[in-house]
Amino acid sequence: MLTPQLNRRASSLPFCHGGTLPSGQEVPHRPVLTRSRKRCGVRRICCTFKEVLSSQAETDAVLAIKAVATVKVTVGGLLSNLGLPRGIDDVKDLLGKTLLLELASTELDPKTGRDKETVKAYARKARHHGDEIEYEATFKVPEDFGDIGGIFVVNEHRKEMFLEEIKLDASDHNATATALTIKCKSWVHSKSDNPDKRLFFVNKSYLPAQTPDGLRRLREQELEVIRGDGQGERKALERIYDYDVYNDLGDPDHDVSKTRPVLGGSKEFPYPRRCRTGRPRSNKDPQSETRSSSVYVPRDEAFSEVKSATFLTTTFRSALRAAVPSIQTATIDPKLGFPHFTAIDSLFGDGFTLPKLQGVGFFRSLLPRLINAITGGTQELLRFDTPEMIERDKFSWLRDEEFARQTLAGVNPYAIELIKELPPVSKLDPEVYGPPESALTEETIEEEIKGVMTVREAIENKRLFMLDYHDLLLPYVHKVRDLEATTLYGSRTIFFLTNDGTLRPLAIELTIPPSATGSQWKQVFRPRRDATGAWLWRHAKSHVRAHDSCHHELISHWLRTHCCVEPYIIAAHRQLSEMHPIYRLLHPHFRYTMEINALARQALISAGGIIEISFSPLKYSMEISSVAYDQLWRFDMEALPADLIRRGMAVEDPTAEHGLRLTVDDYPFANDGLLIWSAIKQWVEDYVSHYYPDPSHITDDYELQRWWDEVRTEGHGDKKDEPWWPKLNTLESLTHTLTTIIWVASAHHAAVNFGQYDFGGFFPNRPSIARTNMPTEDAQKESFVRFLRKPDVSLLQCLPSQIQATVVMAVLEVLSSHSVDEEYLGSELEAAWVKDPVIQRASERFNGRLREIEGIIDSRNSDPKLKNRVGAGVVPYQLMKPFSKPGVTGMGIPNSTSI
């Protein structure tokens, strides 16, 4: 740290910042020359008292420090050049009155016991190169100022600016003086919008008890600013973090049919909290918040311009690809399906001509940011990229083996579970939902096992597995069936683990609960060789695939990553100072999550949004995610090992790698995921043990304890009294908690997100909706006759319509894409870590281990014995490979839930 302290004895080093260890022992100062580190921009050179004295003795005992502030030129900044405010700002720049900087000391004034007066200087615009502008200032710092702990910034332009960094350097007066770089990477509001100063602390981590006296008040004051007062509507320029329930999914003022229940804050619909926006209440539903064209997120949570440009370009391209078939069918019949399977193939092959579009109200409501570009387009041939799965094997989606393989190596590997009893028994109220016993009897399953072993032996040897969507979906079956152009069942699908380590589907049970007009209906479908049985099996698989798509998108993906992570982010900003080492550990894993969640509330999960028009439960989709949160979500089960054990997919074994023995040896997601989990855990343990050498430091860290308490009582307040919340009182509990959060935000999300287009881009493989009932519900109806006459047409009618399919395909392509500014797990070295050699070495070991894991995964994907990841036409499992290039690659683990 830059330290102008000329009055200290000759043995001290005037431009080096010492400090204390957690034990209170003083860190010794030594004359060291540390070379410039290019990645963090920090250059430290230490000199002795005499060297500085010789150059400064005649200057009234002050030190001249040069500051260079680097401001990023944004697209918004370029556009603002056209207006009057830009001209005023240019004049101010010439006068050197647009950027005021103030140095803050780490010491208190010994006379008053209060913070020392800041040292002020205006920065003058010095140079402009590329997309950066540099402002320079010179400070005259008193000899007794002490260490520099932070810098205040006042932006007197009429527009906000993005401040990259501030460099402080005294080398003009002595070649061996210290230079200090403060990494900012933050938007600084205009003084005309908010007169409050922005404060940036130096890149050094302090636990609360270690905070220098001169920074204690500033540390707490900064947190108070970020918390806000919970009043009023938030403005785009603000950086206030606060909580609210999900009361903005409906739009009753525009359309009363779009009224939706509030999620969170009730026993009926418990849910995590989102960021508060403070928008006015709805006139027609006072419990709901009005909707708006944009949704507030704290300013620094917004996408970078590179990310925005990439997101917009990708979304635009995908929307165009979906536009033509959707608009064409919208003018005829929005429920129109594909006439034949070759019509689906044409989406990837011949392409289609995009004319100028008329009457695109559907897309205007769906993708409002893109519609102007769409309507202004010229004729162009567009087509979807062929998904990896179909590129490798066009007919793989028809094979039972691939249907089963994707439960272990597909985009939703979080659903498959071990069967511990047969027949399965429902936990729902039999008075409402009918007899709880399943129709999947031992006799039925033994017929499919074909004498290999009895059911009892299969259960004892852990050879039977299940996708169980029975109890989750059954309460919504009649509600969904009352809606138009969709249907629903409760479903169970049984699989058998073969001797070669692959799964084989044995049976599917579909169930309808009793109603006022009929009794419970359930039927079991099995693989058959006769024509009718084979086509009924394909229909049943399509229903299960739609159920799995619903579970994947609403629970494994949205709920468990996006939605449940947001409270960790809000609480961290409200309770952990930016100087806190745990804040600096977690911050990379929060990048862009709040922005993408806000966009989801606008267009994906809102009333009339993409989920509601394209997935089987339609308007009940988000209610189902609330039910899953209530019944299934537990923080202690979000750790990968605990999740595997809960589903019976692993057992604890101290002799096995990672302390677990998998139930299915070739379980690609679990095999690779445990490598990533262990690497994250080791990195976190190294990091945490450095800052907390004694457990008492954890319990005494009031910021840390307040953060975790707020996560439980506010962010996940509907579950605050659950007994399974961990207590942060040991190195092990803190390490495990932080590892879980980082895992969920990074690897869990990557596992369920970046393979979506590869597996769902060809929608018959993963239909988002099943629109028609099974033909056998009433064998006397004309629908069964039509099924017998043209079973392929019957299946196409069950699959998504042209509008539903192409919109979902477009969205999946966007969500599966990596941005060009993606930050991958373990790839970025934070500025504060470079200053600490222990943390720097631990970070480098983490990166090195991830590189090793990448090689291990490549090796596994070339091992012919691993049939769930290697074979003719099989998509190799690469979703846990840590790094990727931009675009749709089916690999790469970003630091955060960023898309």
PDB file of N, CA, C and O in Angstrom, residues 261-321:
ATOM      1  N   PRO A 261     -50.118 -15.629  -8.569  1.00  0.00           N
ATOM      2  CA  PRO A 261     -49.914 -15.570  -7.114  1.00  0.00           C
ATOM      3  C   PRO A 261     -48.523 -15.043  -6.771  1.00  0.00           C
ATOM      4  O   PRO A 261     -47.577 -15.187  -7.555  1.00  0.00           O
ATOM      5  N   VAL A 262     -48.410 -14.438  -5.607  1.00  0.00           N
ATOM      6  CA  VAL A 262     -47.117 -13.980  -5.109  1.00  0.00           C
ATOM      7  C   VAL A 262     -46.353 -15.195  -4.605  1.00  0.00           C
ATOM      8  O   VAL A 262     -46.872 -15.998  -3.823  1.00  0.00           O
ATOM      9  N   LEU A 263     -45.120 -15.335  -5.065  1.00  0.00           N
ATOM     10  CA  LEU A 263     -44.266 -16.435  -4.605  1.00  0.00           C
ATOM     11  C   LEU A 263     -43.321 -15.902  -3.539  1.00  0.00           C
ATOM     12  O   LEU A 263     -42.556 -14.974  -3.765  1.00  0.00           O
ATOM     13  N   GLY A 264     -43.375 -16.515  -2.359  1.00  0.00           N
ATOM     14  CA  GLY A 264     -42.556 -16.078  -1.239  1.00  0.00           C
ATOM     15  C   GLY A 264     -43.382 -15.336  -0.213  1.00  0.00           C
ATOM     16  O   GLY A 264     -44.302 -14.592  -0.557  1.00  0.00           O
ATOM     17  N   GLY A 265     -43.057 -15.580   1.057  1.00  0.00           N
ATOM     18  CA  GLY A 265     -43.737 -14.868   2.123  1.00  0.00           C
ATOM     19  C   GLY A 265     -45.027 -15.499   2.583  1.00  0.00           C
ATOM     20  O   GLY A 265     -45.772 -14.898   3.359  1.00  0.00           O
ATOM     21  N   SER A 266     -45.325 -16.724   2.131  1.00  0.00           N
ATOM     22  CA  SER A 266     -46.550 -17.405   2.558  1.00  0.00           C
ATOM     23  C   SER A 266     -46.283 -18.896   2.681  1.00  0.00           C
ATOM     24  O   SER A 266     -45.356 -19.429   2.068  1.00  0.00           O
ATOM     25  N   LYS A 267     -47.126 -19.578   3.456  1.00  0.00           N
ATOM     26  CA  LYS A 267     -46.994 -21.028   3.589  1.00  0.00           C
ATOM     27  C   LYS A 267     -47.452 -21.737   2.324  1.00  0.00           C
ATOM     28  O   LYS A 267     -46.977 -22.828   2.009  1.00  0.00           O
ATOM     29  N   GLU A 268     -48.377 -21.121   1.609  1.00  0.00           N
ATOM     30  CA  GLU A 268     -48.890 -21.753   0.391  1.00  0.00           C
ATOM     31  C   GLU A 268     -47.856 -21.753  -0.724  1.00  0.00           C
ATOM     32  O   GLU A 268     -47.691 -22.758  -1.421  1.00  0.00           O
ATOM     33  N   PHE A 269     -47.140 -20.646  -0.881  1.00  0.00           N
ATOM     34  CA  PHE A 269     -46.152 -20.533  -1.953  1.00  0.00           C
ATOM     35  C   PHE A 269     -44.830 -19.987  -1.411  1.00  0.00           C
ATOM     36  O   PHE A 269     -44.469 -18.834  -1.658  1.00  0.00           O
ATOM     37  N   PRO A 270     -44.085 -20.778  -0.654  1.00  0.00           N
ATOM     38  CA  PRO A 270     -42.779 -20.323  -0.178  1.00  0.00           C
ATOM     39  C   PRO A 270     -41.802 -20.199  -1.345  1.00  0.00           C
ATOM     40  O   PRO A 270     -41.917 -20.922  -2.339  1.00  0.00           O
ATOM     41  N   TYR A 271     -40.835 -19.281  -1.217  1.00  0.00           N
ATOM     42  CA  TYR A 271     -39.903 -19.053  -2.321  1.00  0.00           C
ATOM     43  C   TYR A 271     -38.723 -18.209  -1.824  1.00  0.00           C
ATOM     44  O   TYR A 271     -38.862 -17.464  -0.838  1.00  0.00           O
ATOM     45  N   PRO A 272     -37.583 -18.296  -2.486  1.00  0.00           N
ATOM     46  CA  PRO A 272     -36.474 -17.384  -2.164  1.00  0.00           C
ATOM     47  C   PRO A 272     -36.862 -15.942  -2.506  1.00  0.00           C
ATOM     48  O   PRO A 272     -37.845 -15.693  -3.198  1.00  0.00           O
ATOM     49  N   ARG A 273     -36.073 -15.013  -2.034  1.00  0.00           N
ATOM     50  CA  ARG A 273     -36.339 -13.606  -2.312  1.00  0.00           C
ATOM     51  C   ARG A 273     -35.515 -13.126  -3.497  1.00  0.00           C
ATOM     52  O   ARG A 273     -34.460 -13.658  -3.801  1.00  0.00           O
ATOM     53  N   ARG A 274     -36.043 -12.080  -4.133  1.00  0.00           N
ATOM     54  CA  ARG A 274     -35.355 -11.421  -5.240  1.00  0.00           C
ATOM     55  C   ARG A 274     -34.930 -10.031  -4.804  1.00  0.00           C
ATOM     56  O   ARG A 274     -35.191  -9.605  -3.680  1.00  0.00           O
ATOM     57  N   CYS A 275     -34.287  -9.304  -5.709  1.00  0.00           N
ATOM     58  CA  CYS A 275     -33.890  -7.928  -5.424  1.00  0.00           C
ATOM     59  C   CYS A 275     -35.103  -6.999  -5.498  1.00  0.00           C
ATOM     60  O   CYS A 275     -35.874  -7.047  -6.461  1.00  0.00           O
ATOM     61  N   ARG A 276     -35.244  -6.159  -4.495  1.00  0.00           N
ATOM     62  CA  ARG A 276     -36.353  -5.221  -4.450  1.00  0.00           C
ATOM     63  C   ARG A 276     -36.179  -4.117  -5.493  1.00  0.00           C
ATOM     64  O   ARG A 276     -35.096  -3.567  -5.662  1.00  0.00           O
ATOM     65  N   THR A 277     -37.265  -3.801  -6.212  1.00  0.00           N
ATOM     66  CA  THR A 277     -37.251  -2.703  -7.183  1.00  0.00           C
ATOM     67  C   THR A 277     -38.082  -1.508  -6.711  1.00  0.00           C
ATOM     68  O   THR A 277     -37.859  -0.391  -7.157  1.00  0.00           O
ATOM     69  N   GLY A 278     -39.065  -1.755  -5.859  1.00  0.00           N
ATOM     70  CA  GLY A 278     -39.879  -0.664  -5.330  1.00  0.00           C
ATOM     71  C   GLY A 278     -40.878  -0.084  -6.311  1.00  0.00           C
ATOM     72  O   GLY A 278     -41.374   1.031  -6.100  1.00  0.00           O
ATOM     73  N   ARG A 279     -41.201  -0.802  -7.388  1.00  0.00           N
ATOM     74  CA  ARG A 279     -42.191  -0.282  -8.329  1.00  0.00           C
ATOM     75  C   ARG A 279     -43.571  -0.203  -7.679  1.00  0.00           C
ATOM     76  O   ARG A 279     -43.853  -0.938  -6.729  1.00  0.00           O
ATOM     77  N   PRO A 280     -44.452   0.658  -8.185  1.00  0.00           N
ATOM     78  CA  PRO A 280     -45.781   0.815  -7.576  1.00  0.00           C
ATOM     79  C   PRO A 280     -46.573  -0.483  -7.621  1.00  0.00           C
ATOM     80  O   PRO A 280     -46.320  -1.369  -8.445  1.00  0.00           O
ATOM     81  N   ARG A 281     -47.564  -0.580  -6.746  1.00  0.00           N
ATOM     82  CA  ARG A 281     -48.439  -1.740  -6.706  1.00  0.00           C
ATOM     83  C   ARG A 281     -49.468  -1.691  -7.832  1.00  0.00           C
ATOM     84  O   ARG A 281     -49.843  -0.628  -8.311  1.00  0.00           O
ATOM     85  N   SER A 282     -49.908  -2.882  -8.222  1.00  0.00           N
ATOM     86  CA  SER A 282     -50.924  -2.997  -9.262  1.00  0.00           C
ATOM     87  C   SER A 282     -52.262  -2.452  -8.773  1.00  0.00           C
ATOM     88  O   SER A 282     -52.618  -2.592  -7.596  1.00  0.00           O
ATOM     89  N   ASN A 283     -53.007  -1.840  -9.653  1.00  0.00           N
ATOM     90  CA  ASN A 283     -54.335  -1.342  -9.313  1.00  0.00           C
ATOM     91  C   ASN A 283     -55.330  -2.481  -9.117  1.00  0.00           C
ATOM     92  O   ASN A 283     -56.185  -2.434  -8.238  1.00  0.00           O
ATOM     93  N   LYS A 284     -55.212  -3.525  -9.940  1.00  0.00           N
ATOM     94  CA  LYS A 284     -56.184  -4.608  -9.903  1.00  0.00           C
ATOM     95  C   LYS A 284     -55.786  -5.728  -8.938  1.00  0.00           C
ATOM     96  O   LYS A 284     -56.623  -6.554  -8.583  1.00  0.00           O
ATOM     97  N   ASP A 285     -54.541  -5.763  -8.540  1.00  0.00           N
ATOM     98  CA  ASP A 285     -54.086  -6.762  -7.569  1.00  0.00           C
ATOM     99  C   ASP A 285     -53.062  -6.098  -6.658  1.00  0.00           C
ATOM    100  O   ASP A 285     -51.870  -6.086  -6.953  1.00  0.00           O
ATOM    101  N   PRO A 286     -53.488  -5.540  -5.544  1.00  0.00           N
ATOM    102  CA  PRO A 286     -52.583  -4.778  -4.667  1.00  0.00           C
ATOM    103  C   PRO A 286     -51.421  -5.590  -4.116  1.00  0.00           C
ATOM    104  O   PRO A 286     -50.446  -5.013  -3.628  1.00  0.00           O
ATOM    105  N   GLN A 287     -51.520  -6.921  -4.198  1.00  0.00           N
ATOM    106  CA  GLN A 287     -50.406  -7.743  -3.738  1.00  0.00           C
ATOM    107  C   GLN A 287     -49.260  -7.785  -4.746  1.00  0.00           C
ATOM    108  O   GLN A 287     -48.146  -8.157  -4.408  1.00  0.00           O
ATOM    109  N   SER A 288     -49.549  -7.408  -5.980  1.00  0.00           N
ATOM    110  CA  SER A 288     -48.564  -7.500  -7.055  1.00  0.00           C
ATOM    111  C   SER A 288     -47.936  -6.152  -7.358  1.00  0.00           C
ATOM    112  O   SER A 288     -48.538  -5.096  -7.121  1.00  0.00           O
ATOM    113  N   GLU A 289     -46.747  -6.208  -7.916  1.00  0.00           N
ATOM    114  CA  GLU A 289     -46.034  -5.016  -8.342  1.00  0.00           C
ATOM    115  C   GLU A 289     -46.295  -4.790  -9.821  1.00  0.00           C
ATOM    116  O   GLU A 289     -46.422  -5.748 -10.594  1.00  0.00           O
ATOM    117  N   THR A 290     -46.397  -3.532 -10.220  1.00  0.00           N
ATOM    118  CA  THR A 290     -46.593  -3.252 -11.644  1.00  0.00           C
ATOM    119  C   THR A 290     -45.346  -3.629 -12.424  1.00  0.00           C
ATOM    120  O   THR A 290     -44.227  -3.621 -11.902  1.00  0.00           O
ATOM    121  N   ARG A 291     -45.557  -3.944 -13.679  1.00  0.00           N
ATOM    122  CA  ARG A 291     -44.441  -4.301 -14.552  1.00  0.00           C
ATOM    123  C   ARG A 291     -43.960  -3.071 -15.309  1.00  0.00           C
ATOM    124  O   ARG A 291     -44.673  -2.067 -15.440  1.00  0.00           O
ATOM    125  N   SER A 292     -42.745  -3.133 -15.817  1.00  0.00           N
ATOM    126  CA  SER A 292     -42.168  -2.007 -16.557  1.00  0.00           C
ATOM    127  C   SER A 292     -41.268  -2.549 -17.649  1.00  0.00           C
ATOM    128  O   SER A 292     -40.939  -3.742 -17.677  1.00  0.00           O
ATOM    129  N   SER A 293     -40.860  -1.673 -18.554  1.00  0.00           N
ATOM    130  CA  SER A 293     -40.051  -2.108 -19.696  1.00  0.00           C
ATOM    131  C   SER A 293     -38.652  -2.527 -19.281  1.00  0.00           C
ATOM    132  O   SER A 293     -37.980  -3.269 -19.994  1.00  0.00           O
ATOM    133  N   SER A 294     -38.185  -2.047 -18.146  1.00  0.00           N
ATOM    134  CA  SER A 294     -36.881  -2.459 -17.633  1.00  0.00           C
ATOM    135  C   SER A 294     -37.016  -2.758 -16.153  1.00  0.00           C
ATOM    136  O   SER A 294     -37.910  -2.239 -15.484  1.00  0.00           O
ATOM    137  N   VAL A 295     -36.144  -3.609 -15.640  1.00  0.00           N
ATOM    138  CA  VAL A 295     -36.199  -4.034 -14.246  1.00  0.00           C
ATOM    139  C   VAL A 295     -34.911  -3.609 -13.552  1.00  0.00           C
ATOM    140  O   VAL A 295     -33.809  -3.884 -14.052  1.00  0.00           O
ATOM    141  N   TYR A 296     -35.059  -2.962 -12.412  1.00  0.00           N
ATOM    142  CA  TYR A 296     -33.892  -2.490 -11.675  1.00  0.00           C
ATOM    143  C   TYR A 296     -33.015  -3.639 -11.199  1.00  0.00           C
ATOM    144  O   TYR A 296     -33.498  -4.636 -10.659  1.00  0.00           O
ATOM    145  N   VAL A 297     -31.720  -3.495 -11.409  1.00  0.00           N
ATOM    146  CA  VAL A 297     -30.702  -4.244 -10.691  1.00  0.00           C
ATOM    147  C   VAL A 297     -29.641  -3.228 -10.269  1.00  0.00           C
ATOM    148  O   VAL A 297     -29.467  -2.201 -10.938  1.00  0.00           O
ATOM    149  N   PRO A 298     -28.946  -3.455  -9.161  1.00  0.00           N
ATOM    150  CA  PRO A 298     -27.875  -2.533  -8.780  1.00  0.00           C
ATOM    151  C   PRO A 298     -26.923  -2.317  -9.948  1.00  0.00           C
ATOM    152  O   PRO A 298     -26.628  -3.245 -10.710  1.00  0.00           O
ATOM    153  N   ARG A 299     -26.430  -1.095 -10.086  1.00  0.00           N
ATOM    154  CA  ARG A 299     -25.760  -0.683 -11.322  1.00  0.00           C
ATOM    155  C   ARG A 299     -24.629  -1.605 -11.743  1.00  0.00           C
ATOM    156  O   ARG A 299     -24.473  -1.921 -12.924  1.00  0.00           O
ATOM    157  N   ASP A 300     -23.826  -2.050 -10.807  1.00  0.00           N
ATOM    158  CA  ASP A 300     -22.680  -2.880 -11.186  1.00  0.00           C
ATOM    159  C   ASP A 300     -23.047  -4.330 -11.457  1.00  0.00           C
ATOM    160  O   ASP A 300     -22.180  -5.128 -11.830  1.00  0.00           O
ATOM    161  N   GLU A 301     -24.327  -4.682 -11.274  1.00  0.00           N
ATOM    162  CA  GLU A 301     -24.774  -6.043 -11.594  1.00  0.00           C
ATOM    163  C   GLU A 301     -25.177  -6.174 -13.064  1.00  0.00           C
ATOM    164  O   GLU A 301     -25.386  -7.285 -13.540  1.00  0.00           O
ATOM    165  N   ALA A 302     -25.291  -5.067 -13.760  1.00  0.00           N
ATOM    166  CA  ALA A 302     -25.731  -5.102 -15.158  1.00  0.00           C
ATOM    167  C   ALA A 302     -24.661  -5.713 -16.043  1.00  0.00           C
ATOM    168  O   ALA A 302     -23.467  -5.700 -15.721  1.00  0.00           O
ATOM    169  N   PHE A 303     -25.089  -6.247 -17.184  1.00  0.00           N
ATOM    170  CA  PHE A 303     -24.149  -6.793 -18.150  1.00  0.00           C
ATOM    171  C   PHE A 303     -23.141  -5.728 -18.575  1.00  0.00           C
ATOM    172  O   PHE A 303     -23.488  -4.544 -18.707  1.00  0.00           O
ATOM    173  N   SER A 304     -21.913  -6.157 -18.831  1.00  0.00           N
ATOM    174  CA  SER A 304     -20.969  -5.275 -19.499  1.00  0.00           C
ATOM    175  C   SER A 304     -21.459  -5.033 -20.919  1.00  0.00           C
ATOM    176  O   SER A 304     -22.327  -5.742 -21.425  1.00  0.00           O
ATOM    177  N   GLU A 305     -20.908  -4.032 -21.561  1.00  0.00           N
ATOM    178  CA  GLU A 305     -21.356  -3.751 -22.934  1.00  0.00           C
ATOM    179  C   GLU A 305     -20.959  -4.876 -23.879  1.00  0.00           C
ATOM    180  O   GLU A 305     -21.667  -5.171 -24.833  1.00  0.00           O
ATOM    181  N   VAL A 306     -19.844  -5.550 -23.598  1.00  0.00           N
ATOM    182  CA  VAL A 306     -19.460  -6.700 -24.413  1.00  0.00           C
ATOM    183  C   VAL A 306     -20.486  -7.813 -24.239  1.00  0.00           C
ATOM    184  O   VAL A 306     -20.950  -8.422 -25.206  1.00  0.00           O
ATOM    185  N   LYS A 307     -20.856  -8.079 -22.993  1.00  0.00           N
ATOM    186  CA  LYS A 307     -21.854  -9.113 -22.715  1.00  0.00           C
ATOM    187  C   LYS A 307     -23.198  -8.737 -23.331  1.00  0.00           C
ATOM    188  O   LYS A 307     -23.872  -9.572 -23.945  1.00  0.00           O
ATOM    189  N   SER A 308     -23.601  -7.480 -23.170  1.00  0.00           N
ATOM    190  CA  SER A 308     -24.875  -7.035 -23.734  1.00  0.00           C
ATOM    191  C   SER A 308     -24.891  -7.189 -25.245  1.00  0.00           C
ATOM    192  O   SER A 308     -25.876  -7.647 -25.828  1.00  0.00           O
ATOM    193  N   ALA A 309     -23.783  -6.799 -25.879  1.00  0.00           N
ATOM    194  CA  ALA A 309     -23.714  -6.897 -27.335  1.00  0.00           C
ATOM    195  C   ALA A 309     -23.784  -8.345 -27.784  1.00  0.00           C
ATOM    196  O   ALA A 309     -24.489  -8.689 -28.731  1.00  0.00           O
ATOM    197  N   THR A 310     -23.063  -9.218 -27.088  1.00  0.00           N
ATOM    198  CA  THR A 310     -23.084 -10.635 -27.430  1.00  0.00           C
ATOM    199  C   THR A 310     -24.462 -11.225 -27.207  1.00  0.00           C
ATOM    200  O   THR A 310     -25.000 -11.953 -28.036  1.00  0.00           O
ATOM    201  N   PHE A 311     -25.056 -10.895 -26.064  1.00  0.00           N
ATOM    202  CA  PHE A 311     -26.384 -11.408 -25.722  1.00  0.00           C
ATOM    203  C   PHE A 311     -27.411 -10.940 -26.739  1.00  0.00           C
ATOM    204  O   PHE A 311     -28.234 -11.706 -27.230  1.00  0.00           O
ATOM    205  N   LEU A 312     -27.347  -9.651 -27.086  1.00  0.00           N
ATOM    206  CA  LEU A 312     -28.300  -9.087 -28.030  1.00  0.00           C
ATOM    207  C   LEU A 312     -28.118  -9.704 -29.411  1.00  0.00           C
ATOM    208  O   LEU A 312     -29.087 -10.082 -30.074  1.00  0.00           O
ATOM    209  N   THR A 313     -26.874  -9.847 -29.854  1.00  0.00           N
ATOM    210  CA  THR A 313     -26.608 -10.414 -31.175  1.00  0.00           C
ATOM    211  C   THR A 313     -27.094 -11.852 -31.252  1.00  0.00           C
ATOM    212  O   THR A 313     -27.753 -12.255 -32.214  1.00  0.00           O
ATOM    213  N   THR A 314     -26.771 -12.634 -30.215  1.00  0.00           N
ATOM    214  CA  THR A 314     -27.177 -14.035 -30.208  1.00  0.00           C
ATOM    215  C   THR A 314     -28.686 -14.161 -30.146  1.00  0.00           C
ATOM    216  O   THR A 314     -29.299 -14.954 -30.851  1.00  0.00           O
ATOM    217  N   THR A 315     -29.309 -13.359 -29.278  1.00  0.00           N
ATOM    218  CA  THR A 315     -30.763 -13.399 -29.159  1.00  0.00           C
ATOM    219  C   THR A 315     -31.421 -12.977 -30.456  1.00  0.00           C
ATOM    220  O   THR A 315     -32.400 -13.573 -30.906  1.00  0.00           O
ATOM    221  N   PHE A 316     -30.881 -11.939 -31.080  1.00  0.00           N
ATOM    222  CA  PHE A 316     -31.420 -11.449 -32.340  1.00  0.00           C
ATOM    223  C   PHE A 316     -31.365 -12.531 -33.415  1.00  0.00           C
ATOM    224  O   PHE A 316     -32.351 -12.814 -34.092  1.00  0.00           O
ATOM    225  N   ARG A 317     -30.198 -13.165 -33.526  1.00  0.00           N
ATOM    226  CA  ARG A 317     -30.054 -14.207 -34.539  1.00  0.00           C
ATOM    227  C   ARG A 317     -31.015 -15.360 -34.277  1.00  0.00           C
ATOM    228  O   ARG A 317     -31.678 -15.866 -35.172  1.00  0.00           O
ATOM    229  N   SER A 318     -31.114 -15.780 -33.016  1.00  0.00           N
ATOM    230  CA  SER A 318     -31.998 -16.888 -32.679  1.00  0.00           C
ATOM    231  C   SER A 318     -33.455 -16.527 -32.867  1.00  0.00           C
ATOM    232  O   SER A 318     -34.257 -17.340 -33.316  1.00  0.00           O
ATOM    233  N   ALA A 319     -33.816 -15.294 -32.510  1.00  0.00           N
ATOM    234  CA  ALA A 319     -35.206 -14.862 -32.686  1.00  0.00           C
ATOM    235  C   ALA A 319     -35.582 -14.841 -34.160  1.00  0.00           C
ATOM    236  O   ALA A 319     -36.692 -15.205 -34.544  1.00  0.00           O
ATOM    237  N   LEU A 320     -34.656 -14.397 -35.002  1.00  0.00           N
ATOM    238  CA  LEU A 320     -34.925 -14.401 -36.435  1.00  0.00           C
ATOM    239  C   LEU A 320     -35.153 -15.825 -36.924  1.00  0.00           C
ATOM    240  O   LEU A 320     -36.038 -16.080 -37.741  1.00  0.00           O
ATOM    241  N   ARG A 321     -34.367 -16.738 -36.407  1.00  0.00           N
ATOM    242  CA  ARG A 321     -34.514 -18.124 -36.841  1.00  0.00           C
ATOM    243  C   ARG A 321     -35.882 -18.685 -36.456  1.00  0.00           C
ATOM    244  O   ARG A 321     -36.434 -19.545 -37.138  1.00  0.00           O
TER     245      ARG A 321
END
